[in-house]
GROMACS .gro file of C-alpha atoms in nm:
model
  219
    1MET     CA    1  -0.401   2.676  -0.678
    2SER     CA    2  -0.403   2.466  -0.365
    3VAL     CA    3  -0.585   2.164  -0.235
    4ARG     CA    4  -0.859   2.211   0.019
    5LEU     CA    5  -0.904   1.900   0.229
    6ALA     CA    6  -1.237   1.838   0.393
    7ALA     CA    7  -1.291   1.567   0.656
    8VAL     CA    8  -1.506   1.272   0.552
    9PRO     CA    9  -1.562   0.969   0.781
   10ASP     CA   10  -1.540   0.705   0.506
   11PRO     CA   11  -1.398   0.846   0.181
   12VAL     CA   12  -1.462   0.650  -0.135
   13ALA     CA   13  -1.149   0.548  -0.324
   14PRO     CA   14  -1.081   0.713  -0.660
   15VAL     CA   15  -0.901   0.545  -0.953
   16GLY     CA   16  -0.651   0.284  -0.843
   17GLY     CA   17  -0.808   0.243  -0.499
   18ALA     CA   18  -0.631   0.550  -0.362
   19ARG     CA   19  -0.792   0.763  -0.096
   20PRO     CA   20  -0.734   1.127  -0.005
   21GLY     CA   21  -0.483   1.167   0.276
   22HIS     CA   22  -0.591   1.145   0.638
   23GLY     CA   23  -0.956   1.075   0.562
   24MET     CA   24  -0.990   1.379   0.337
   25LEU     CA   25  -1.163   1.465   0.012
   26PRO     CA   26  -0.950   1.692  -0.209
   27ARG     CA   27  -1.094   2.012  -0.355
   28MET     CA   28  -0.905   2.254  -0.575
   29ILE     CA   29  -0.925   2.621  -0.476
   30ASP     CA   30  -0.746   2.934  -0.591
   31SER     CA   31  -0.486   3.067  -0.348
   32PRO     CA   32  -0.252   3.314  -0.522
   33ASP     CA   33   0.033   3.493  -0.345
   34ILE     CA   34  -0.178   3.810  -0.349
   35ASP     CA   35  -0.557   3.791  -0.376
   36ALA     CA   36  -0.793   4.022  -0.563
   37SER     CA   37  -0.812   4.264  -0.270
   38GLY     CA   38  -0.433   4.297  -0.255
   39VAL     CA   39  -0.391   4.090   0.063
   40THR     CA   40  -0.068   3.889   0.074
   41TRP     CA   41  -0.123   3.511   0.100
   42SER     CA   42  -0.052   3.363   0.442
   43PHE     CA   43  -0.174   3.082   0.663
   44ALA     CA   44  -0.390   3.336   0.846
   45THR     CA   45  -0.554   3.475   0.530
   46ALA     CA   46  -0.597   3.128   0.379
   47ARG     CA   47  -0.802   2.976   0.660
   48GLU     CA   48  -1.097   2.781   0.522
   49PRO     CA   49  -1.462   2.764   0.625
   50ALA     CA   50  -1.551   2.450   0.814
   51GLU     CA   51  -1.685   2.174   0.589
   52PHE     CA   52  -1.882   1.861   0.670
   53PRO     CA   53  -1.983   1.551   0.473
   54ALA     CA   54  -2.344   1.544   0.357
   55VAL     CA   55  -2.559   1.268   0.506
   56GLU     CA   56  -2.923   1.162   0.494
   57VAL     CA   57  -3.128   1.003   0.770
   58GLU     CA   58  -3.266   0.659   0.678
   59GLY     CA   59  -3.639   0.677   0.622
   60VAL     CA   60  -3.635   1.057   0.584
   61PRO     CA   61  -3.527   1.120   0.224
   62GLY     CA   62  -3.492   1.464   0.076
   63VAL     CA   63  -3.324   1.635   0.373
   64GLU     CA   64  -2.945   1.664   0.390
   65HIS     CA   65  -2.760   1.694   0.719
   66ALA     CA   66  -2.401   1.779   0.810
   67GLY     CA   67  -2.213   1.475   0.939
   68ASP     CA   68  -1.974   1.507   1.232
   69ASN     CA   69  -1.796   1.219   1.411
   70GLY     CA   70  -2.057   0.950   1.360
   71ARG     CA   71  -2.364   1.170   1.394
   72THR     CA   72  -2.517   1.481   1.243
   73LEU     CA   73  -2.451   1.827   1.377
   74CYS     CA   74  -2.813   1.834   1.490
   75GLY     CA   75  -2.759   1.517   1.697
   76ILE     CA   76  -2.889   1.217   1.497
   77ARG     CA   77  -2.683   0.903   1.558
   78GLY     CA   78  -2.463   0.748   1.291
   79ARG     CA   79  -2.642   0.413   1.261
   80TYR     CA   80  -2.939   0.591   1.103
   81LEU     CA   81  -2.731   0.777   0.845
   82ARG     CA   82  -2.646   0.728   0.479
   83HIS     CA   83  -2.338   0.913   0.352
   84PHE     CA   84  -2.316   1.102   0.024
   85LEU     CA   85  -2.007   1.167  -0.187
   86HIS     CA   86  -2.026   1.544  -0.153
   87HIS     CA   87  -2.004   1.806   0.117
   88PHE     CA   88  -2.296   1.952   0.307
   89GLN     CA   89  -2.412   2.276   0.145
   90PRO     CA   90  -2.553   2.505   0.418
   91GLN     CA   91  -2.747   2.714   0.166
   92GLY     CA   92  -2.887   2.417  -0.023
   93LEU     CA   93  -3.265   2.399  -0.052
   94ALA     CA   94  -3.266   2.050   0.104
   95SER     CA   95  -3.034   2.131   0.397
   96CYS     CA   96  -3.142   2.079   0.758
   97ARG     CA   97  -3.195   2.422   0.915
   98LYS     CA   98  -3.030   2.332   1.245
   99CYS     CA   99  -2.729   2.175   1.070
  100ARG     CA  100  -2.711   2.484   0.849
  101ALA     CA  101  -2.689   2.720   1.146
  102LEU     CA  102  -2.432   2.505   1.328
  103ALA     CA  103  -2.218   2.456   1.016
  104GLU     CA  104  -2.211   2.828   0.942
  105ALA     CA  105  -2.116   2.904   1.303
  106ALA     CA  106  -1.834   2.646   1.313
  107PRO     CA  107  -1.482   2.795   1.339
  108SER     CA  108  -1.263   2.813   1.029
  109ARG     CA  109  -0.979   2.563   0.987
  110PRO     CA  110  -0.618   2.574   0.863
  111CYS     CA  111  -0.563   2.545   0.489
  112GLY     CA  112  -0.398   2.241   0.333
  113GLN     CA  113  -0.059   2.412   0.316
  114GLU     CA  114  -0.061   2.483   0.688
  115ARG     CA  115  -0.172   2.130   0.775
  116LEU     CA  116   0.102   1.974   0.562
  117HIS     CA  117   0.356   2.224   0.700
  118ASP     CA  118   0.276   2.125   1.059
  119LEU     CA  119   0.278   1.754   0.973
  120LEU     CA  120   0.627   1.784   0.824
  121LEU     CA  121   0.751   1.962   1.136
  122GLN     CA  122   0.653   1.650   1.328
  123LYS     CA  123   0.730   1.372   1.080
  124ALA     CA  124   1.022   1.484   0.861
  125GLU     CA  125   1.386   1.505   0.967
  126ASP     CA  126   1.536   1.853   0.967
  127GLY     CA  127   1.743   1.926   0.659
  128PRO     CA  128   1.772   2.149   0.349
  129LEU     CA  129   1.480   1.992   0.160
  130ARG     CA  130   1.246   2.017   0.456
  131THR     CA  131   1.353   2.379   0.513
  132ASP     CA  132   1.289   2.470   0.149
  133LEU     CA  133   0.955   2.286   0.137
  134LEU     CA  134   0.833   2.447   0.458
  135ALA     CA  135   0.919   2.788   0.314
  136ALA     CA  136   0.736   2.704  -0.009
  137LEU     CA  137   0.424   2.601   0.184
  138ARG     CA  138   0.435   2.926   0.381
  139ARG     CA  139   0.432   3.109   0.045
  140GLY     CA  140   0.124   2.917  -0.062
  141ALA     CA  141   0.286   2.664  -0.296
  142ARG     CA  142   0.033   2.447  -0.477
  143ILE     CA  143  -0.041   2.105  -0.329
  144ALA     CA  144  -0.096   1.910  -0.649
  145ILE     CA  145  -0.202   1.597  -0.463
  146TRP     CA  146  -0.224   1.462  -0.109
  147ILE     CA  147  -0.360   1.112  -0.110
  148THR     CA  148  -0.352   0.781   0.078
  149GLY     CA  149  -0.382   0.440  -0.086
  150PRO     CA  150  -0.205   0.119  -0.193
  151ALA     CA  151   0.169   0.178  -0.211
  152LYS     CA  152   0.217   0.007  -0.548
  153GLY     CA  153  -0.068   0.195  -0.710
  154LEU     CA  154   0.044   0.532  -0.578
  155THR     CA  155   0.403   0.467  -0.687
  156ARG     CA  156   0.290   0.384  -1.038
  157HIS     CA  157   0.039   0.664  -1.088
  158TYR     CA  158   0.143   0.955  -0.863
  159ALA     CA  159   0.499   0.938  -0.724
  160ARG     CA  160   0.686   1.054  -1.039
  161LEU     CA  161   1.012   0.920  -0.897
  162ASP     CA  162   1.178   0.951  -1.239
  163GLN     CA  163   1.139   1.331  -1.213
  164MET     CA  164   1.307   1.354  -0.873
  165THR     CA  165   1.676   1.452  -0.880
  166GLU     CA  166   1.739   1.496  -0.506
  167GLU     CA  167   1.679   1.227  -0.240
  168ALA     CA  168   1.487   1.007  -0.485
  169GLY     CA  169   1.656   0.695  -0.342
  170PRO     CA  170   1.527   0.727   0.016
  171ALA     CA  171   1.180   0.814  -0.113
  172ALA     CA  172   1.178   0.508  -0.340
  173GLU     CA  173   1.303   0.290  -0.053
  174ALA     CA  174   1.023   0.412   0.174
  175LEU     CA  175   0.769   0.329  -0.096
  176ALA     CA  176   0.920  -0.015  -0.153
  177LYS     CA  177   0.909  -0.095   0.219
  178ALA     CA  178   0.551   0.024   0.262
  179GLY     CA  179   0.283  -0.229   0.343
  180THR     CA  180  -0.067  -0.209   0.203
  181SER     CA  181  -0.109   0.166   0.240
  182ILE     CA  182   0.097   0.484   0.227
  183THR     CA  183   0.040   0.859   0.194
  184LEU     CA  184   0.191   1.074  -0.081
  185ALA     CA  185   0.191   1.450  -0.119
  186ARG     CA  186   0.329   1.640  -0.416
  187VAL     CA  187   0.390   2.014  -0.389
  188GLU     CA  188   0.468   2.240  -0.685
  189ASP     CA  189   0.660   2.564  -0.629
  190ALA     CA  190   0.751   2.762  -0.943
  191ASP     CA  191   0.980   2.531  -1.146
  192ARG     CA  192   1.036   2.279  -0.865
  193GLN     CA  193   0.826   1.997  -0.726
  194TYR     CA  194   0.855   1.810  -0.399
  195LEU     CA  195   0.746   1.455  -0.327
  196VAL     CA  196   0.658   1.368   0.032
  197VAL     CA  197   0.630   1.000   0.126
  198LEU     CA  198   0.451   0.939   0.455
  199PRO     CA  199   0.457   0.578   0.583
  200PRO     CA  200   0.182   0.493   0.835
  201ASP     CA  201   0.446   0.441   1.104
  202GLY     CA  202   0.777   0.609   1.041
  203GLN     CA  203   0.960   0.915   0.920
  204ALA     CA  204   0.848   1.118   0.622
  205ARG     CA  205   1.081   1.127   0.322
  206ILE     CA  206   1.113   1.429   0.094
  207ALA     CA  207   1.247   1.428  -0.264
  208ARG     CA  208   1.276   1.715  -0.510
  209GLY     CA  209   1.295   1.762  -0.887
  210ALA     CA  210   1.204   2.000  -1.165
  211VAL     CA  211   0.843   2.038  -1.274
  212ALA     CA  212   0.797   1.832  -1.589
  213ASP     CA  213   0.724   2.125  -1.824
  214SER     CA  214   0.982   2.366  -1.673
  215PRO     CA  215   1.299   2.467  -1.864
  216GLY     CA  216   1.522   2.272  -1.622
  217ALA     CA  217   1.326   1.948  -1.645
  218THR     CA  218   1.464   1.645  -1.824
  219SER     CA  219   1.261   1.411  -2.041
   0.00000   0.00000   0.00000
């Protein structure tokens, strides 16, 4: 399983006030190492269809449009729009026909693993943990969560620092120094899990530990 991340202009915060990372809504999708047709998982085979937030034009209820950078794909300006908490469904009975055609013709986009991989190349210092995590992402390791929100809330509910046995100190320090907001990602690869702490301005920190229910995990 992996996390598909779809762009939304103003995501609504889930429990604890946290928001999906980088203005994204998380969606769980199946991405095994080898799919049903026998194709080996890779960034190329895991590219995702373009997705857009669903919006409605004020005064014109009952028709859903695809939102894109403050307007709809069919060209209606943002000040007339009301945003929904779901994605535009091109084949939906209420979908705008022009938005449907443009959404279906939009190019595919990198999967969550590729986006996190490229972000770590830019933001994380080279070292053994980064090397191992990059390799895991290239194999299609599951992104259990990738979320942005209040540092204290994310530390309490999502960081799992007590399960980290390598580089937990620097990760905890980055969380402690964070201001009002920080981004966390947790990646699970077989019996290991990685915690990525991404301050708004600064270097990413990576910690590693055993998955809680794996034979090597400690209670």
